[in-house]
Coordinates of C-alpha atoms in Angstrom, one line a residue:
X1 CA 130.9 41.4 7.5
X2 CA 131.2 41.1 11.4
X3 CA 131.9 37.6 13.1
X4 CA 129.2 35.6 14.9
X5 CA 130.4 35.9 18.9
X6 CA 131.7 32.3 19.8
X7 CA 129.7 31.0 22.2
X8 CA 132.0 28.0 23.3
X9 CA 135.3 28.8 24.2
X10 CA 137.9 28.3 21.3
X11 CA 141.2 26.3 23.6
X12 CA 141.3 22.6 24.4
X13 CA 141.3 23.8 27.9
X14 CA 138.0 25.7 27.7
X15 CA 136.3 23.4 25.7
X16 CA 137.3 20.2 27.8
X17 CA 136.4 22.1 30.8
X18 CA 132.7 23.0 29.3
X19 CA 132.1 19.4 28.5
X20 CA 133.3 18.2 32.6
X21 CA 130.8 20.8 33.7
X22 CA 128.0 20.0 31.6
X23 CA 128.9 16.6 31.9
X24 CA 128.0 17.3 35.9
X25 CA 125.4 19.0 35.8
X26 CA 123.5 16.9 33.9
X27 CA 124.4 13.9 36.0
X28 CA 123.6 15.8 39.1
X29 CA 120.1 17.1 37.8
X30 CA 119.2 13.3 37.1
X31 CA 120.5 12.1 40.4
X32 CA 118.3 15.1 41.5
X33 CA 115.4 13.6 39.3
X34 CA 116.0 10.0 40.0
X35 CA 116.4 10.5 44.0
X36 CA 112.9 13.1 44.5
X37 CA 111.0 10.8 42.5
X38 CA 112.1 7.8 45.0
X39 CA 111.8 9.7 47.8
X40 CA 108.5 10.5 46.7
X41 CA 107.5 6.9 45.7
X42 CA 108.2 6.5 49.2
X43 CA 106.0 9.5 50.9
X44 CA 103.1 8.3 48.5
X45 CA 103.7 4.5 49.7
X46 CA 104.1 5.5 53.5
X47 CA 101.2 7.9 53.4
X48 CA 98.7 5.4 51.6
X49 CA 99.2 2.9 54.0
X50 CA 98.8 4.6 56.9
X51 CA 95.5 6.4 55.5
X52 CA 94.4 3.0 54.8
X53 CA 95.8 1.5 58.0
X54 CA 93.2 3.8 59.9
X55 CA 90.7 3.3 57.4
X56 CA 90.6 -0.4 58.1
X57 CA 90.5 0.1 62.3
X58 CA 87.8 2.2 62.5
X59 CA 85.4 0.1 59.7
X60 CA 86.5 -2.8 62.0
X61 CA 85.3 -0.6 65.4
X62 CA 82.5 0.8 63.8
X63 CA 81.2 -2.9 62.2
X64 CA 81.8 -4.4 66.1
X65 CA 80.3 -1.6 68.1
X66 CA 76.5 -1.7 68.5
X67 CA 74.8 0.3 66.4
X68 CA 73.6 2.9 68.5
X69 CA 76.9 3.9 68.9
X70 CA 78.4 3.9 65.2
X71 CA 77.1 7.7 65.1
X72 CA 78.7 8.8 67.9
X73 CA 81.6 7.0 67.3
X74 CA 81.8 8.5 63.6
X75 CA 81.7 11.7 65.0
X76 CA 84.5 10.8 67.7
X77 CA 87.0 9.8 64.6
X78 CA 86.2 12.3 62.3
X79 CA 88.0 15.0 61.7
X80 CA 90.5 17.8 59.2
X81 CA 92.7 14.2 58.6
X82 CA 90.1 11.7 58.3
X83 CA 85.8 12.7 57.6
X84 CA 84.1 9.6 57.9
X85 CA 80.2 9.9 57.1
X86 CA 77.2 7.6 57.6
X87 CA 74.0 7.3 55.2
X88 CA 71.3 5.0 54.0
X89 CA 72.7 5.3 50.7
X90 CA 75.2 4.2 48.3
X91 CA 77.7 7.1 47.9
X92 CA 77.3 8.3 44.3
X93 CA 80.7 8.0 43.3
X94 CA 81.0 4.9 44.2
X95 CA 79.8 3.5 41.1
X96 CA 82.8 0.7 40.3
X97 CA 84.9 -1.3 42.6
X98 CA 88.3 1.2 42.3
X99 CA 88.9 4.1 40.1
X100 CA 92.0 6.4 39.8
X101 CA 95.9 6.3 40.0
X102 CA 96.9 3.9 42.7
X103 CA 93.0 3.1 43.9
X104 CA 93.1 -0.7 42.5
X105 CA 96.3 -1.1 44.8
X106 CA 94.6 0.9 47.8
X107 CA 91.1 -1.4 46.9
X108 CA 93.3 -4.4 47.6
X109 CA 95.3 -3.4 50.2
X110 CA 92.2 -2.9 52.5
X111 CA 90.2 -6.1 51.1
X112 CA 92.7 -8.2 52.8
X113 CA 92.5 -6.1 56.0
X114 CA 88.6 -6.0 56.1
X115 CA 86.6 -8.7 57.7
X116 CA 84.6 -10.6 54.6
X117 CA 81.5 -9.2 55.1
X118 CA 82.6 -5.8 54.8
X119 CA 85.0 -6.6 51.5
X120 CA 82.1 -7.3 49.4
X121 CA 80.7 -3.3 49.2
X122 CA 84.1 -1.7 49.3
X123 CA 84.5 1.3 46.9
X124 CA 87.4 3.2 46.5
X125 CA 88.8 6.4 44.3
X126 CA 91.7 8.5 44.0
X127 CA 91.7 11.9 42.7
X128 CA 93.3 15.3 43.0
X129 CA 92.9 17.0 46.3
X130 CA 92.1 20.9 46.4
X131 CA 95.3 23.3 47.8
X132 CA 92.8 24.7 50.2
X133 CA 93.4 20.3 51.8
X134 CA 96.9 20.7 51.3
X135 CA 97.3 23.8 53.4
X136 CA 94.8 23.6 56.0
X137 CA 96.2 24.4 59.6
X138 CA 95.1 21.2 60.8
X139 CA 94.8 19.3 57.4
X140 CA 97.3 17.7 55.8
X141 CA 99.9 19.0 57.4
X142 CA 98.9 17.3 60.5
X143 CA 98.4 14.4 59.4
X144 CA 102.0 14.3 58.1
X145 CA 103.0 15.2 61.9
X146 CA 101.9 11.6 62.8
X147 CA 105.3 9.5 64.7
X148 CA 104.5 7.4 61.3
X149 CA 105.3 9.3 58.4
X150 CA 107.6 12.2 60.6
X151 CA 110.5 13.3 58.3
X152 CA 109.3 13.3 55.2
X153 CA 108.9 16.2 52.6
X154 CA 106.1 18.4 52.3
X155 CA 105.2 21.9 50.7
X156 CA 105.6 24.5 53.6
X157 CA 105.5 28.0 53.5
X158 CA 109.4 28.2 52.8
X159 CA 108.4 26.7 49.5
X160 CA 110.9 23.8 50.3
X161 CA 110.9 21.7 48.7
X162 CA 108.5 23.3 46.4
X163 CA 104.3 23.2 45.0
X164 CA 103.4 19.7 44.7
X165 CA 100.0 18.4 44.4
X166 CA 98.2 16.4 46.6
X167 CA 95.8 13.5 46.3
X168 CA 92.1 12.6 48.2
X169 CA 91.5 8.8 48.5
X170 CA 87.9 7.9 49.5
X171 CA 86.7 5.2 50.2
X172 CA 82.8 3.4 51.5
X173 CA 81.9 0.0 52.7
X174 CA 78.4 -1.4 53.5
X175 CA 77.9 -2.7 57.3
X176 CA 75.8 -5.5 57.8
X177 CA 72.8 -3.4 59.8
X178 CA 72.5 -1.7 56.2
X179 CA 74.4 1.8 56.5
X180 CA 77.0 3.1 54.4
X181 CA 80.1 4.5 55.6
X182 CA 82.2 6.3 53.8
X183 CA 86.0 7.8 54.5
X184 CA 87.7 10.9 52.8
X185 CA 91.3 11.6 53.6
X186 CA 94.0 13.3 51.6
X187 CA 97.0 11.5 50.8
X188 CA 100.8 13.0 50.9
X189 CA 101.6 14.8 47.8
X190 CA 102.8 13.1 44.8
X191 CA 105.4 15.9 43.1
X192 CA 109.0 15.7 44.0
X193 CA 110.5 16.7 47.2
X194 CA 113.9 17.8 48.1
X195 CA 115.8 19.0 51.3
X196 CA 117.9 21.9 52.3
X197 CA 120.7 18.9 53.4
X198 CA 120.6 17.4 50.2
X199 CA 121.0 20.8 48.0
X200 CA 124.2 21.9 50.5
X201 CA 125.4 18.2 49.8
X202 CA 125.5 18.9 46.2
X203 CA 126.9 21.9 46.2
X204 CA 129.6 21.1 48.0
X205 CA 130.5 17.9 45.8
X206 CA 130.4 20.9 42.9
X207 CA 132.9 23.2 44.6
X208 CA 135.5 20.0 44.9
X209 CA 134.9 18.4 41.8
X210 CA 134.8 21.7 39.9
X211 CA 138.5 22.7 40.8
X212 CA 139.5 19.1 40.2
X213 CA 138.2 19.2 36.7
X214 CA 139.6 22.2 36.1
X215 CA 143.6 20.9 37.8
X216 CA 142.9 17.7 35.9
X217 CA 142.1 19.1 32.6
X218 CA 144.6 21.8 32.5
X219 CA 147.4 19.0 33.5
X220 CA 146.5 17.7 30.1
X221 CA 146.6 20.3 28.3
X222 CA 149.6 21.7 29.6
X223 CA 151.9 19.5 27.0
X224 CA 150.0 20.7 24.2
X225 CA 151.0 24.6 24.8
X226 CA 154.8 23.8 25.8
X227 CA 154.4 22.0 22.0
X228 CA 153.0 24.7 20.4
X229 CA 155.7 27.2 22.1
X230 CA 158.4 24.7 21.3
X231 CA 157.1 24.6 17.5
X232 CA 157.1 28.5 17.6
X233 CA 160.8 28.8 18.5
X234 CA 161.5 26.3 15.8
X235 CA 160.6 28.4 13.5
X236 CA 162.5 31.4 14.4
X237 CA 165.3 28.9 15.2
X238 CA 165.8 25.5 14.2
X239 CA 169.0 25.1 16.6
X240 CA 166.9 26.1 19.4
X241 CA 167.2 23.9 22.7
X242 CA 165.3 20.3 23.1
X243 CA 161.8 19.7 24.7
X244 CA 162.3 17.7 28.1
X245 CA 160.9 14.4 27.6
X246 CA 159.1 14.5 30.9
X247 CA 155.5 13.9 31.6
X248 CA 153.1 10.5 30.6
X249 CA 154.2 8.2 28.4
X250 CA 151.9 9.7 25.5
X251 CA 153.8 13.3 26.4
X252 CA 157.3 11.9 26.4
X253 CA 156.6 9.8 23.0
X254 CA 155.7 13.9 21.6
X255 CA 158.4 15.3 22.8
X256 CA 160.7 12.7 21.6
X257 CA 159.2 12.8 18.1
X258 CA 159.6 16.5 18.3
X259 CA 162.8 16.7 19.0
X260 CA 163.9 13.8 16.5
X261 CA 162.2 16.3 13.6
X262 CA 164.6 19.2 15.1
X263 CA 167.5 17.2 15.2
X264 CA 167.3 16.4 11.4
X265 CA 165.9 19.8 10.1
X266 CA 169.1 21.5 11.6
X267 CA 171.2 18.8 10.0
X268 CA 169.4 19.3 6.8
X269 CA 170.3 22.6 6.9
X270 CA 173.6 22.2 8.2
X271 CA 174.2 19.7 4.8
X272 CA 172.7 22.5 2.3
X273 CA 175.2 25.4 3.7
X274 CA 178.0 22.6 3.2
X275 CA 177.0 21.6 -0.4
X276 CA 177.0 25.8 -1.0
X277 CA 180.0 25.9 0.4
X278 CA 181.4 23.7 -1.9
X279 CA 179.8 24.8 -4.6
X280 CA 181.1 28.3 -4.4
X281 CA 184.4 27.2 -4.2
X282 CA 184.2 24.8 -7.3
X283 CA 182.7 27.8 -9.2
X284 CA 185.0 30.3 -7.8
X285 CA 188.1 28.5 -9.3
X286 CA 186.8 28.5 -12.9
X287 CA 185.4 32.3 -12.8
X288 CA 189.5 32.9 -11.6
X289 CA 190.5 31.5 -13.9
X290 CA 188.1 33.0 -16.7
X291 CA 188.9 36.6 -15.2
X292 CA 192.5 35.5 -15.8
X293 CA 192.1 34.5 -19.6
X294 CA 190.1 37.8 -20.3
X295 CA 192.9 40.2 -19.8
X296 CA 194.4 38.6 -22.9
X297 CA 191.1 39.4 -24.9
X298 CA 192.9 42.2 -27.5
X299 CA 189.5 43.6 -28.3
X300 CA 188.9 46.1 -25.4
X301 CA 184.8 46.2 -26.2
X302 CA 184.3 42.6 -25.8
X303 CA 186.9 42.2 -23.0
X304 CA 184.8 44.8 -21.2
X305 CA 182.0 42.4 -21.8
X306 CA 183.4 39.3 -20.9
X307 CA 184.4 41.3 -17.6
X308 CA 180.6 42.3 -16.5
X309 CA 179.5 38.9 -17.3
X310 CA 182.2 37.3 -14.8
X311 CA 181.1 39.9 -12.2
X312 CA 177.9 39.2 -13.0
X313 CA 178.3 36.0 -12.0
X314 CA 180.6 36.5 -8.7
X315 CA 177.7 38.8 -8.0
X316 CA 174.7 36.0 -7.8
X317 CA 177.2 33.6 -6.2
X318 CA 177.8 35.8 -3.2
X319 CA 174.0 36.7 -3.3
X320 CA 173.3 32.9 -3.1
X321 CA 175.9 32.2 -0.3
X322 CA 174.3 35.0 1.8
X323 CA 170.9 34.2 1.4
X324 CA 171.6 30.5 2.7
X325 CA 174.2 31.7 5.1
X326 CA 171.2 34.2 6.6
X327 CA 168.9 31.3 6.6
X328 CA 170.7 28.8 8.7
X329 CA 172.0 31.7 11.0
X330 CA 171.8 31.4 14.2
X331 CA 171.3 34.6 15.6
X332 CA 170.7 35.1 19.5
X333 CA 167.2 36.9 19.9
X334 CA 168.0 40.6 21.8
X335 CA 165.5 43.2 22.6
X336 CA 166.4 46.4 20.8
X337 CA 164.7 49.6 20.5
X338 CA 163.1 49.0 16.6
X339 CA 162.7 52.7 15.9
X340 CA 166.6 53.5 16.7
X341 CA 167.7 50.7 14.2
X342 CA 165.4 52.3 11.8
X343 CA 167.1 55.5 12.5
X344 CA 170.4 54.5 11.9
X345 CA 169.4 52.3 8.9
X346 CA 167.7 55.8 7.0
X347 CA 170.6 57.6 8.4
X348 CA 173.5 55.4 6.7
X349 CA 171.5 55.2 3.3
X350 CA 171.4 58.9 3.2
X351 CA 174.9 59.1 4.2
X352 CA 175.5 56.9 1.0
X353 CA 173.7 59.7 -0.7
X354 CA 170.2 57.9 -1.0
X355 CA 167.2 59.5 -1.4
X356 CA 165.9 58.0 2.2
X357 CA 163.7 59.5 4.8
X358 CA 162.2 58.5 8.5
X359 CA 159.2 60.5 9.9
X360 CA 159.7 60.7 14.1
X361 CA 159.0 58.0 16.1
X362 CA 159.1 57.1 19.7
X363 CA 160.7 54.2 20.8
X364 CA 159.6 50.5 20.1
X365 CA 161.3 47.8 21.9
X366 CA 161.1 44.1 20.9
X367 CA 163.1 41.0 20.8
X368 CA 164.7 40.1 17.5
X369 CA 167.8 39.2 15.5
X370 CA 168.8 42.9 15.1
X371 CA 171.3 41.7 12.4
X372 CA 169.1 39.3 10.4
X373 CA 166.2 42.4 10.6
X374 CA 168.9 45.4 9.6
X375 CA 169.8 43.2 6.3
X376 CA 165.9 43.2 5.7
X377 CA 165.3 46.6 6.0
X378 CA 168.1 47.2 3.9
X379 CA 167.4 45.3 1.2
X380 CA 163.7 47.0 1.1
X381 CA 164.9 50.5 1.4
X382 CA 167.4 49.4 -0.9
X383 CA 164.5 48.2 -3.5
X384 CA 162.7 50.9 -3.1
X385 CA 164.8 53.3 -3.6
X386 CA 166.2 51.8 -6.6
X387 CA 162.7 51.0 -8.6
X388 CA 161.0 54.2 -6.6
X389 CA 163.5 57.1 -6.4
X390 CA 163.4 57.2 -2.6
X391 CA 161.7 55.9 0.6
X392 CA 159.7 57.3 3.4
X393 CA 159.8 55.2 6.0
X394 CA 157.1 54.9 9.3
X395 CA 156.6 53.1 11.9
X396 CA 153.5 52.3 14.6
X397 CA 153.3 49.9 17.5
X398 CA 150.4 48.2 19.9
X399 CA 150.9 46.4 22.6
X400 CA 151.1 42.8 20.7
X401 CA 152.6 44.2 17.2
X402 CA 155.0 46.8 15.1
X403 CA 154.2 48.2 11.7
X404 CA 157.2 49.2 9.6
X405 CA 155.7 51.0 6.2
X406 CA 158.3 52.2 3.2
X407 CA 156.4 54.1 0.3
X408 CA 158.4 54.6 -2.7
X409 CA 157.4 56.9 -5.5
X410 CA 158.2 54.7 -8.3
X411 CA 155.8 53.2 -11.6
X412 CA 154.5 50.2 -8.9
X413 CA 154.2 47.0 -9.7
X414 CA 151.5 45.4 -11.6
X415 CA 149.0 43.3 -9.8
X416 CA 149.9 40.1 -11.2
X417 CA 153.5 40.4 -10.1
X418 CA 152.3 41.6 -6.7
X419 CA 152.9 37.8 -5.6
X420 CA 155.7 37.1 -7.3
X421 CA 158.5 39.1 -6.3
X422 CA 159.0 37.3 -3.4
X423 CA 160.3 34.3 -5.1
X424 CA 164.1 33.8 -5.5
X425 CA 165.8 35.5 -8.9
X426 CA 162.6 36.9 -10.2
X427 CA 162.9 40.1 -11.2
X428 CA 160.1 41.8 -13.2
X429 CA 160.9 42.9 -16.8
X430 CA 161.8 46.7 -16.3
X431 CA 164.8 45.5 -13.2
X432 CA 166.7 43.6 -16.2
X433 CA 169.0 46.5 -17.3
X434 CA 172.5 46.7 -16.4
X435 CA 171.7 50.1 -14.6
X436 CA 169.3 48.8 -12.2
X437 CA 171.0 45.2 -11.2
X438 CA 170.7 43.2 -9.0
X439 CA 170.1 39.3 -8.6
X440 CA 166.6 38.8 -7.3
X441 CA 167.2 37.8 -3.9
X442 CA 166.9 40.8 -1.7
X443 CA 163.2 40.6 -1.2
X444 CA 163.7 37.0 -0.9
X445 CA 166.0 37.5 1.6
X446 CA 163.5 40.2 3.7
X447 CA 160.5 37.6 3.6
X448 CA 162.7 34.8 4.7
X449 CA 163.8 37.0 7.7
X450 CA 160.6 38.3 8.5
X451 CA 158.4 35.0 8.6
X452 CA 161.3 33.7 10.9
X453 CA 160.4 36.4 13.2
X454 CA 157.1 35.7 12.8
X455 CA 156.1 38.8 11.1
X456 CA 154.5 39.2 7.9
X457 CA 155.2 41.6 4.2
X458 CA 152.4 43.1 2.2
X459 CA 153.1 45.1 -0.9
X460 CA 150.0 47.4 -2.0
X461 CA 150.3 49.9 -5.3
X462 CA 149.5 53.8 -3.9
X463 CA 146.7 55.4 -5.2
X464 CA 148.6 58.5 -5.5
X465 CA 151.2 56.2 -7.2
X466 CA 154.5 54.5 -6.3
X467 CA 155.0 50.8 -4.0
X468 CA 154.1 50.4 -0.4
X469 CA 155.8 48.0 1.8
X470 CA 154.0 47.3 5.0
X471 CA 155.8 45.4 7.7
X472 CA 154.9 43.5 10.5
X473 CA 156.4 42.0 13.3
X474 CA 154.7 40.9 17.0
X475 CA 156.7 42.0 20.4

C-alpha cells in the first residue's frame, strides 16, 4: 500500500522553519486585523462628527433666519453630501428618539450642540447606505475630500483598500414656527481599510525576517547533523576522531558527552581484544601440550581422534581471535572499484578449484575497508559454495547504493533458521559433519562487517531452489 505524501516537512530544520513562518503570518494578519479595524474606528468617528458638526450649523442657521428664508436657505445647503428637506410633517421614520448602530451616540452628540428648543424633537437613525451613495461622482466621495477627514481610506476604483459598506445617518428636528426639517447624509464606510504603504511595509519586514528565521533556525540545527554524522562514523569506526566542543554551552555539553561515550567504547573494545589475547595464549599452552601427549597414544584409531579434536579446537580459537580482531580493526576507509575486488575474489576461489562464477559488470566505486569487505565476501562465497555446490555472483549500483547477490544451488535453508545463522557458532544441523566444518563464525563475521559499513544481508530461499544472499552497501 502506497504512503500518504507528507505534507510537513520531515527535518528539524523544515519543521522549525514552518512553525517561524506560520508563526508570522498569523501575527502579521492580526496586526493587519487589529490595525484596519482602528483605522476604521477612526474614519467612522471622524466622519460622524463632521456629518453631525454640519448638521448642527445649519439647524442653528435655519432656526435663526426668518422664516421666509429657511426654504431658500435649505435649498442653498442641500446637496449629493448633505439633502436637507422641509415639511409640515413628522418624518415617518422618525418614530423613536434614535435607532441603529451608533445613532444613540450621534442622538447625543447633537443634543448638546442644539439650542434647547430644537433638542426636544430630534430624531435620528442609522442604517445601510446604497452603493449607488457610496460611488456617486459627487457623493461620498466628495464629502470625504473635505480638508477634515483628507487621508483617510475609502473604496476607489483601484479596489484599494477594498468593498466596504457604507452607512446613511438621518436625522429631523422640529423648529419652533412648526416645520420639520430633516437631514440625510451618508457616513464613511464601516469595513476595513488598508494602504498601499502599509502592505509594501509588511512585506518588506517578511523578506528580512524570513532569511533571519531561516539563518537563525539552521544555526541551531546545525549541531544536531554534525551529531548525527559524528554518530555515523562511530559506527563504522569507533577510533574515529573527536567532535570539537565548540558552539553554545548546550552544544559543547553534547559534544563532550559524545565524545566521553567514544572514548570508553574504544577502551571497551580495546579490553575485550586484550582479555582474548590472553585467553588464546592460556589455551594455546594446554592444547601444546595435549598434541604433545597424543603422539604417545599406541592406538593409532583413537590417536587419530584425539588429533581432529585438538585441531578442532585450534580451529575455533583462531576463528574467535579473528572475528574480535576484525571487529576492533581499524581499517582506513579507501574508495575502491567494488566490481574489481569482486573479480579478483571469484577469480582466486576458482583458482582454488571452487565452483565460483561472476556475471560482467562495469565498475562501481565506493569507499570502504577493502580488507574487512574481501574477508566478507569470502566467507559468503565460501558458504555458499560449501552448503550450495557453487556461487553465481552479481552485482548492481544506483547512485546512493550497491547490490552484491550470491545464489547457491544448494537444499536452502529452512525458514525458521533464516534468522538465525547470523548468530555466532550456530550452525544448522546438516553443517555438523566433519566433511563440511567449520566453526559458525563466517557469516557472523560478514554481518558484523557489513552493518559497520552501513550496509545490510538478506538471505531469501530460490524458488527454483538453492540460497540467495543479497548484499547491500550505500556509496
Amino acid at each position: 500500500m502506497s504512503r500518504m505524501p507528507r505534507l510537513a516537512p520531515a527535518t528539524l530544520f523544515g519543521q522549525t522553519v514552518l512553525i517561524l513562518l506560520a508563526g508570522l503570518v498569523f501575527s502579521a494578519l492580526l496586526g493587519i486585523s487589529i490595525l484596519a479595524f482602528n483605522q476604521a474606528t477612526v474614519v467612522r468617528e471622524m466622519g460622524a462628527f463632521a456629518a453631525t458638526q454640519r448638521i448642527v450649523n445649519l439647524a442653528r442657521l435655519i432656526d435663526d433666519v426668518p422664516a421666509d428664508w429657511g426654504g431658500r436657505l435649505v435649498r442653498a445647503a442641500s446637496g449629493e453630501t448633505l439633502q436637507i428637506t422641509l415639511s409640515t410633517h413628522r418624518p415617518s421614520w422618525a418614530k423613536i428618539r434614535a435607532t441603529g448602530a451608533g445613532a444613540r451616540t450621534i442622538h447625543a452628540f447633537l443634543a448638546r450642540q442644539l439650542p434647547p428648543n430644537l433638542t426636544n424633537s430630534l430624531h435620528v437613525t442609522v442604517g445601510t447606505a446604497s452603493l449607488r451613495a457610496l460611488t456617486a461622482p459627487h457623493g461620498m466621495m466628495a464629502m470625504m475630500h473635505q480638508p477634515s477627514l483628507r487621508g483617510m481610506p475609502m473604496m476607489d476604483r483601484s479596489g484599494m483598500p477594498g468593498m466596504m459598506a457604507g452607512r446613511r445617518m438621518r436625522a429631523a428636528v422640529r423648529l419652533p414656527s412648526g416645520p420639520w426639517v430633516t437631514f440625510a447624509v451618508v457616513l464613511p464606510p464601516s469595513g476595513f481599510g488598508l494602504s498601499w504603504p502599509f502592505l509594501i511595509a509588511l512585506v518588506a519586514m517578511g523578506m528580512i525576517v524570513v532569511p533571519a528565521s531561516v539563518w537563525a533556525v539552521r544555526r541551531v540545527t546545525a549541531p544536531l547533523r554534525t551529531l548525527a554524522e559524528a554518530a555515523e562514523r562511530l559506527g563504522r569506526d569507533v577510533a574515529a576522531p573527536p567532535l570539537a566542543e565548540i558552539g553554545s554551552t548546550e552544544t559543547r555539553q553534547a559534544a563532550h558527552a559524545f565524545n566521553l561515550m567514544q572514548a570508553r567504547l574504544r577502551q571497551l573494545v580495546e579490553s575485550r581484544t586484550r582479555m582474548l589475547a590472553a585467553l588464546s595464549h592460556d589455551l594455546r599452552t594446554p592444547l601444546t601440550l595435549l598434541q604433545l601427549r597424543v603422539e604417545d597414544v599406541q592406538e593409532v584409531e583413537e590417536r587419530e581422534r584425539m588429533v581432529a579434536a585438538i585441531a578442532s579446537m585450534n580451529q575455533m580459537i583462531e576463528a574467535t581471535l579473528a572475528f574480535a580482531r576484525d571487529d576492533a580493526a581499524v581499517e582506513p576507509l579507501r574508495r575502491i572499484d567494488l566490481a574489481a575486488l569482486l573479480v579478483a575474489i571469484v577469480d582466486d576461489l576458482a583458482d582454488a578449484g571452487l565452483n565460483v562464477a561472476m556475471a560482467p559488470a562495469a565498475p562501481v566505486t565506493m569507499s570502504c575497508q577493502p580488507v574487512a569487505l574481501r574477508r566478507a565476501f569470502v566467507n559468503l562465497l565460501d558458504n555458499a559454495v560449501k552448503y550450495g555446490g557453487s556461487a553465481d555472483v552479481a552485482i548492481a549500483s544506483d547512485r546512493h547504493t550497491v547490490t552484491v547477490t550470491i545464489d547457491d544451488h544448494g537444499p536452502g535453508i529452512p525458514a525458521a533458521e533464516l534468522s538465525k545463522v547470523f548468530e555466532p557458532f550456530y550452525r544448522i544441523e546438516e553443517s555438523r559433519s566433519r566433511e563440511t566444518g567449520g566453526s559458525g563464525l563466517g557469516l557472523a563475521i560478514a554481518l558484523a562487517v557489513v552493518e559497520a559499513h552501513g550496509g545490510t544481508i538478506q538471505l531469501a530461499n530460490r524458488s527454483s531452489g538453492g540460497l540467495s544472499v543479497r548484499v547491500t552497501l550505500p556509496r
